[in-house]
């Protein structure tokens, strides 16, 4: 029997403070329940935490471990093989193993720990002393009146009452009150939804002798007849048919005519989705070659990475499905990753139509119960395919055979918070650990994946033609520098549509064909400014301009709109008068809402929808819109990048790109690559049906390589050109990067720690061989402040990732001892430099 266990705790990594795990004694009454992969309730520092058992080695001699308080799980959440993968994630991305384990296990897995705040006798006395600040009094009165309140709810109430949105300040206040014995913290484990049970009605042993019991009881006879006909029926289905039947069922059960039993059921987030049977189409020659190569490696059962480079509409999804069928025949399982939740329903429909109930779905928009069921079915082998966004890479399959990363180039696979993992890269690591085939699919491959294919690290499969010999869309470019500004159109002088695009939209509508208009910016206008004094309305919590949003179903008058921050979520009613001088404010810039308004002026009778994060929320909203689009009930779709990826919309014949070069000005070496990918992807939505497609691209920089190659839909040409540029600048994939971010409440303190840390790192690098590593910065982030925290960043560059890992851990060790108010995060292989 084990006497001590190693527990990983989901707290930030502090080098030199244990960090990876902590040792705990196991009381005699809990020894039988202790097992690798189970969660335990533990005392940790001055509170309680839920941790994960990751080992059984003895603690160092100078450590006196505390005892675990309880074992939470009946069965382990992970085994040694999955732990090996999760340890790799923690090590590579310089994160706490406990945080990685928490991220890898979704909400709904049984329990969550709640911290309850109570007031002490000293706190009650302090209410009348008059020595507390207004905020301290507010906290004590709230706790006193609530008779026990969660810290999360308490902090929300404080924020609402004081208009201070920094939760860190609230936590400091609570800790201060606790140290003075004015409040106390208590903890409780709260059960989340577990297995859902449903009552099933079946015929009893005496059901066939029903006549002598049911004379003059037609309602009961009808119910029993229905159960006999169907064999068994869920109670919920019977209620839909017969209404309230509790009395009837009790009567039938007492006489042995029916039996009621409980059966485990799975919560299906797409239960309302109509799933037509999906019949495999005839493969093109290129699809057949790709399927044949993949089938060969699936049967061999060894790690094999593939880049499937197929133009838009070439049938990559069909290749995924055919290969998945082969994996299932081998008795193995498949994870399919998609970059956006909005893409999930479309893939689910095809996968379920082909593979039936062997498919489950998991992503953040589902309820805890739905995520729990998907996790449970994957863990027990009830399903063979799991579809989801980036976190689905942590699926608990025990016999993985293939991982598919659709739209592998997409930056959505990269997480910003710790652990700042890239699910595409983790797919390759997990594939190696589990001896699985890994398929990275895209019409516009990332430069990293393309280079790996060129170097023969990846097998390269190409689908250069669309299915059914459909042609790629015809593309034309409009140089917006030469489009005259129309000054007669109401509140804005923004040019949204060129004359050519206007006519194309009208002609497409008159010919009863569908149009997509793409603009990667939501809201109505991106700038709110006073023309009299020049004041630009900015978010009080973030160093960005506020975006003007029109309320749903309202006209675009300022009095009916909202000013919003897309970073911290601030949302306030916008008043027409300037706060500084009282003059009327104006709005400038273009978002999807303004495009929608202008479109209704252009084609007033057209049916129009917006597809962006404001308009499409929830797990099935886009699916319903998608059904309307496929039924030709929608004439024009206006959208952000949500419409640019993956969707197969046969009725769309025209795509208009409102501003193709919007992302080119970003301070990011990948901005050209992202622009090319977005324009090429959204252009690929046109002409996927019987009618040919036409694309109009509006830009102020038609000579930029990203635009020129996108117009020709020439991925290879763009990638070869970009490789030369990256090699000259020594940027990835020809070097490795780490972004070290510093954030704090006080700008001077944060800047001081960032600068002094940079000096120490330069001194460390100076002792290494020349050219081993470089430091850029530190400097303020392009977005200097987010949620009232000032931000600085420092970039480390090297050709040796081991050197970057050593430097990153030394940075954490240095900064953790200097100030708890300044947070330091490590982003390996960064994608976001804002």
Coordinates of C-alpha atoms in Angstrom, one line a residue, residues 268-471:
X268 CA -26.6 14.6 -27.6
X269 CA -26.1 18.3 -28.4
X270 CA -27.2 17.6 -32.0
X271 CA -30.2 15.5 -31.2
X272 CA -32.5 18.0 -33.1
X273 CA -30.2 17.8 -36.2
X274 CA -31.7 15.9 -39.1
X275 CA -29.0 13.5 -40.2
X276 CA -29.6 12.2 -43.7
X277 CA -27.7 9.1 -44.7
X278 CA -24.4 10.1 -46.3
X279 CA -23.5 7.9 -49.3
X280 CA -19.9 7.7 -50.4
X281 CA -19.4 9.5 -53.7
X282 CA -17.2 8.2 -56.5
X283 CA -13.6 9.4 -55.7
X284 CA -11.5 11.4 -58.1
X285 CA -8.2 10.0 -59.1
X286 CA -6.3 12.2 -56.7
X287 CA -8.7 11.3 -53.8
X288 CA -8.2 7.6 -54.6
X289 CA -4.4 8.1 -54.5
X290 CA -4.6 9.9 -51.2
X291 CA -7.0 7.3 -49.6
X292 CA -4.8 4.5 -50.8
X293 CA -1.6 6.0 -49.3
X294 CA -3.4 6.7 -46.0
X295 CA -5.0 3.3 -45.8
X296 CA -1.5 1.7 -46.3
X297 CA -0.1 3.5 -43.2
X298 CA -3.3 3.0 -41.1
X299 CA -2.9 -0.8 -41.7
X300 CA 0.8 -0.6 -40.8
X301 CA -0.1 1.0 -37.4
X302 CA 2.8 3.3 -37.1
X303 CA 3.3 7.0 -36.7
X304 CA 3.0 8.7 -40.0
X305 CA 2.4 12.5 -40.5
X306 CA 0.7 13.6 -43.7
X307 CA 0.1 17.1 -45.3
X308 CA -3.1 16.9 -47.4
X309 CA -2.9 19.9 -49.6
X310 CA -6.2 20.2 -51.5
X311 CA -7.7 23.3 -53.2
X312 CA -11.0 24.5 -51.9
X313 CA -13.8 22.1 -53.0
X314 CA -11.4 19.2 -53.7
X315 CA -13.0 16.8 -51.3
X316 CA -10.6 16.7 -48.3
X317 CA -13.5 15.8 -46.0
X318 CA -14.3 12.7 -48.1
X319 CA -10.7 11.6 -47.7
X320 CA -10.9 12.0 -43.9
X321 CA -14.1 9.9 -43.8
X322 CA -12.9 7.1 -46.0
X323 CA -9.7 6.8 -43.9
X324 CA -11.7 7.0 -40.7
X325 CA -13.8 4.0 -41.8
X326 CA -10.5 2.1 -42.3
X327 CA -9.2 3.1 -38.9
X328 CA -12.5 1.8 -37.3
X329 CA -12.2 -1.5 -39.1
X330 CA -8.7 -1.8 -37.5
X331 CA -10.5 -1.5 -34.1
X332 CA -9.0 1.9 -33.4
X333 CA -10.3 5.5 -32.8
X334 CA -10.1 8.9 -34.5
X335 CA -9.9 12.5 -33.3
X336 CA -11.0 15.1 -35.8
X337 CA -10.1 18.7 -35.0
X338 CA -11.7 21.8 -36.5
X339 CA -10.6 25.4 -35.8
X340 CA -14.0 27.0 -35.2
X341 CA -17.0 25.7 -33.3
X342 CA -19.1 27.0 -36.1
X343 CA -17.6 24.4 -38.4
X344 CA -18.4 21.5 -36.1
X345 CA -22.1 20.9 -37.0
X346 CA -21.3 20.6 -40.7
X347 CA -18.7 18.0 -40.1
X348 CA -20.9 16.2 -37.5
X349 CA -23.7 15.9 -40.0
X350 CA -21.5 14.3 -42.6
X351 CA -19.7 12.1 -40.1
X352 CA -22.9 10.9 -38.4
X353 CA -24.5 10.4 -41.7
X354 CA -21.7 8.1 -42.7
X355 CA -20.7 6.5 -39.3
X356 CA -23.9 6.8 -37.2
X357 CA -23.7 6.7 -33.4
X358 CA -19.9 6.0 -33.5
X359 CA -19.4 9.8 -33.5
X360 CA -19.4 12.2 -30.5
X361 CA -18.7 15.9 -30.2
X362 CA -16.9 18.0 -27.6
X363 CA -16.2 21.7 -27.5
X364 CA -16.6 24.7 -25.1
X365 CA -20.1 25.7 -26.2
X366 CA -21.6 22.5 -24.9
X367 CA -23.1 22.1 -21.4
X368 CA -21.1 20.4 -18.7
X369 CA -23.4 17.3 -19.0
X370 CA -22.9 17.1 -22.8
X371 CA -19.1 17.4 -22.4
X372 CA -19.1 14.8 -19.7
X373 CA -21.1 12.3 -21.8
X374 CA -18.7 12.8 -24.8
X375 CA -15.7 12.3 -22.6
X376 CA -17.2 9.2 -20.9
X377 CA -18.2 7.6 -24.2
X378 CA -14.7 8.2 -25.6
X379 CA -13.1 6.8 -22.4
X380 CA -15.2 3.7 -22.4
X381 CA -14.9 3.1 -26.2
X382 CA -18.7 3.6 -26.8
X383 CA -17.7 6.0 -29.7
X384 CA -14.9 5.7 -32.1
X385 CA -14.7 9.3 -33.4
X386 CA -14.5 12.5 -31.5
X387 CA -15.0 15.8 -33.3
X388 CA -14.1 19.1 -31.6
X389 CA -12.1 22.3 -31.4
X390 CA -8.5 22.4 -30.1
X391 CA -9.2 20.9 -26.7
X392 CA -10.4 17.7 -28.3
X393 CA -6.7 16.8 -28.7
X394 CA -6.9 15.7 -25.0
X395 CA -9.6 13.1 -25.8
X396 CA -9.2 10.0 -23.5
X397 CA -9.2 7.4 -26.3
X398 CA -7.2 4.3 -25.3
X399 CA -6.5 2.9 -28.8
X400 CA -6.0 6.0 -31.0
X401 CA -5.4 5.2 -34.7
X402 CA -5.6 8.6 -36.5
X403 CA -5.7 12.4 -35.7
X404 CA -7.1 14.7 -38.4
X405 CA -6.4 18.5 -38.1
X406 CA -8.7 20.2 -40.6
X407 CA -7.7 23.7 -41.8
X408 CA -4.4 23.0 -40.1
X409 CA -3.0 26.5 -40.9
X410 CA -5.6 28.2 -38.7
X411 CA -4.3 30.3 -35.7
X412 CA -7.3 29.2 -33.7
X413 CA -5.5 26.0 -32.8
X414 CA -3.1 28.1 -30.7
X415 CA -4.1 28.9 -27.2
X416 CA -3.1 32.3 -25.7
X417 CA -3.3 31.4 -22.0
X418 CA -1.1 28.9 -20.2
X419 CA -0.5 26.3 -21.3
X420 CA -0.1 28.2 -24.6
X421 CA -0.3 25.0 -26.7
X422 CA -0.8 24.6 -30.4
X423 CA -3.2 21.7 -31.0
X424 CA -1.8 21.1 -34.5
X425 CA 1.7 20.5 -33.0
X426 CA 0.3 18.4 -30.2
X427 CA -1.4 16.2 -32.8
X428 CA 2.0 15.3 -34.1
X429 CA 3.4 14.6 -30.6
X430 CA 0.4 12.5 -29.6
X431 CA 0.6 10.7 -33.0
X432 CA 4.2 9.7 -32.2
X433 CA 3.4 8.6 -28.7
X434 CA 0.4 6.5 -29.8
X435 CA 1.8 5.3 -33.2
X436 CA -1.0 7.0 -35.1
X437 CA -1.5 8.5 -38.5
X438 CA -1.7 12.3 -38.4
X439 CA -3.4 14.1 -41.3
X440 CA -3.0 17.9 -41.6
X441 CA -5.4 19.2 -44.2
X442 CA -5.7 22.6 -45.8
X443 CA -6.1 24.5 -49.0
X444 CA -3.6 27.0 -47.7
X445 CA -1.0 25.1 -45.6
X446 CA 1.0 26.8 -43.0
X447 CA 4.6 27.6 -43.9
X448 CA 5.8 25.3 -41.1
X449 CA 3.8 22.3 -42.4
X450 CA 4.8 23.0 -46.0
X451 CA 8.5 23.2 -45.1
X452 CA 8.2 19.8 -43.3
X453 CA 6.7 18.4 -46.4
X454 CA 9.4 19.8 -48.6
X455 CA 12.0 18.3 -46.2
X456 CA 10.2 15.0 -46.4
X457 CA 9.4 15.0 -42.7
X458 CA 5.7 14.8 -43.7
X459 CA 4.3 12.7 -46.5
X460 CA 2.8 15.1 -49.1
X461 CA -0.6 14.4 -50.6
X462 CA -2.1 16.8 -53.1
X463 CA -5.7 17.4 -54.4
X464 CA -5.1 20.0 -57.1
X465 CA -8.6 19.8 -58.7
X466 CA -12.1 20.3 -57.5
X467 CA -14.5 17.4 -57.4
X468 CA -16.7 16.8 -60.5
X469 CA -14.2 18.8 -62.6
X470 CA -15.6 22.1 -61.3
X471 CA -13.5 25.1 -62.1

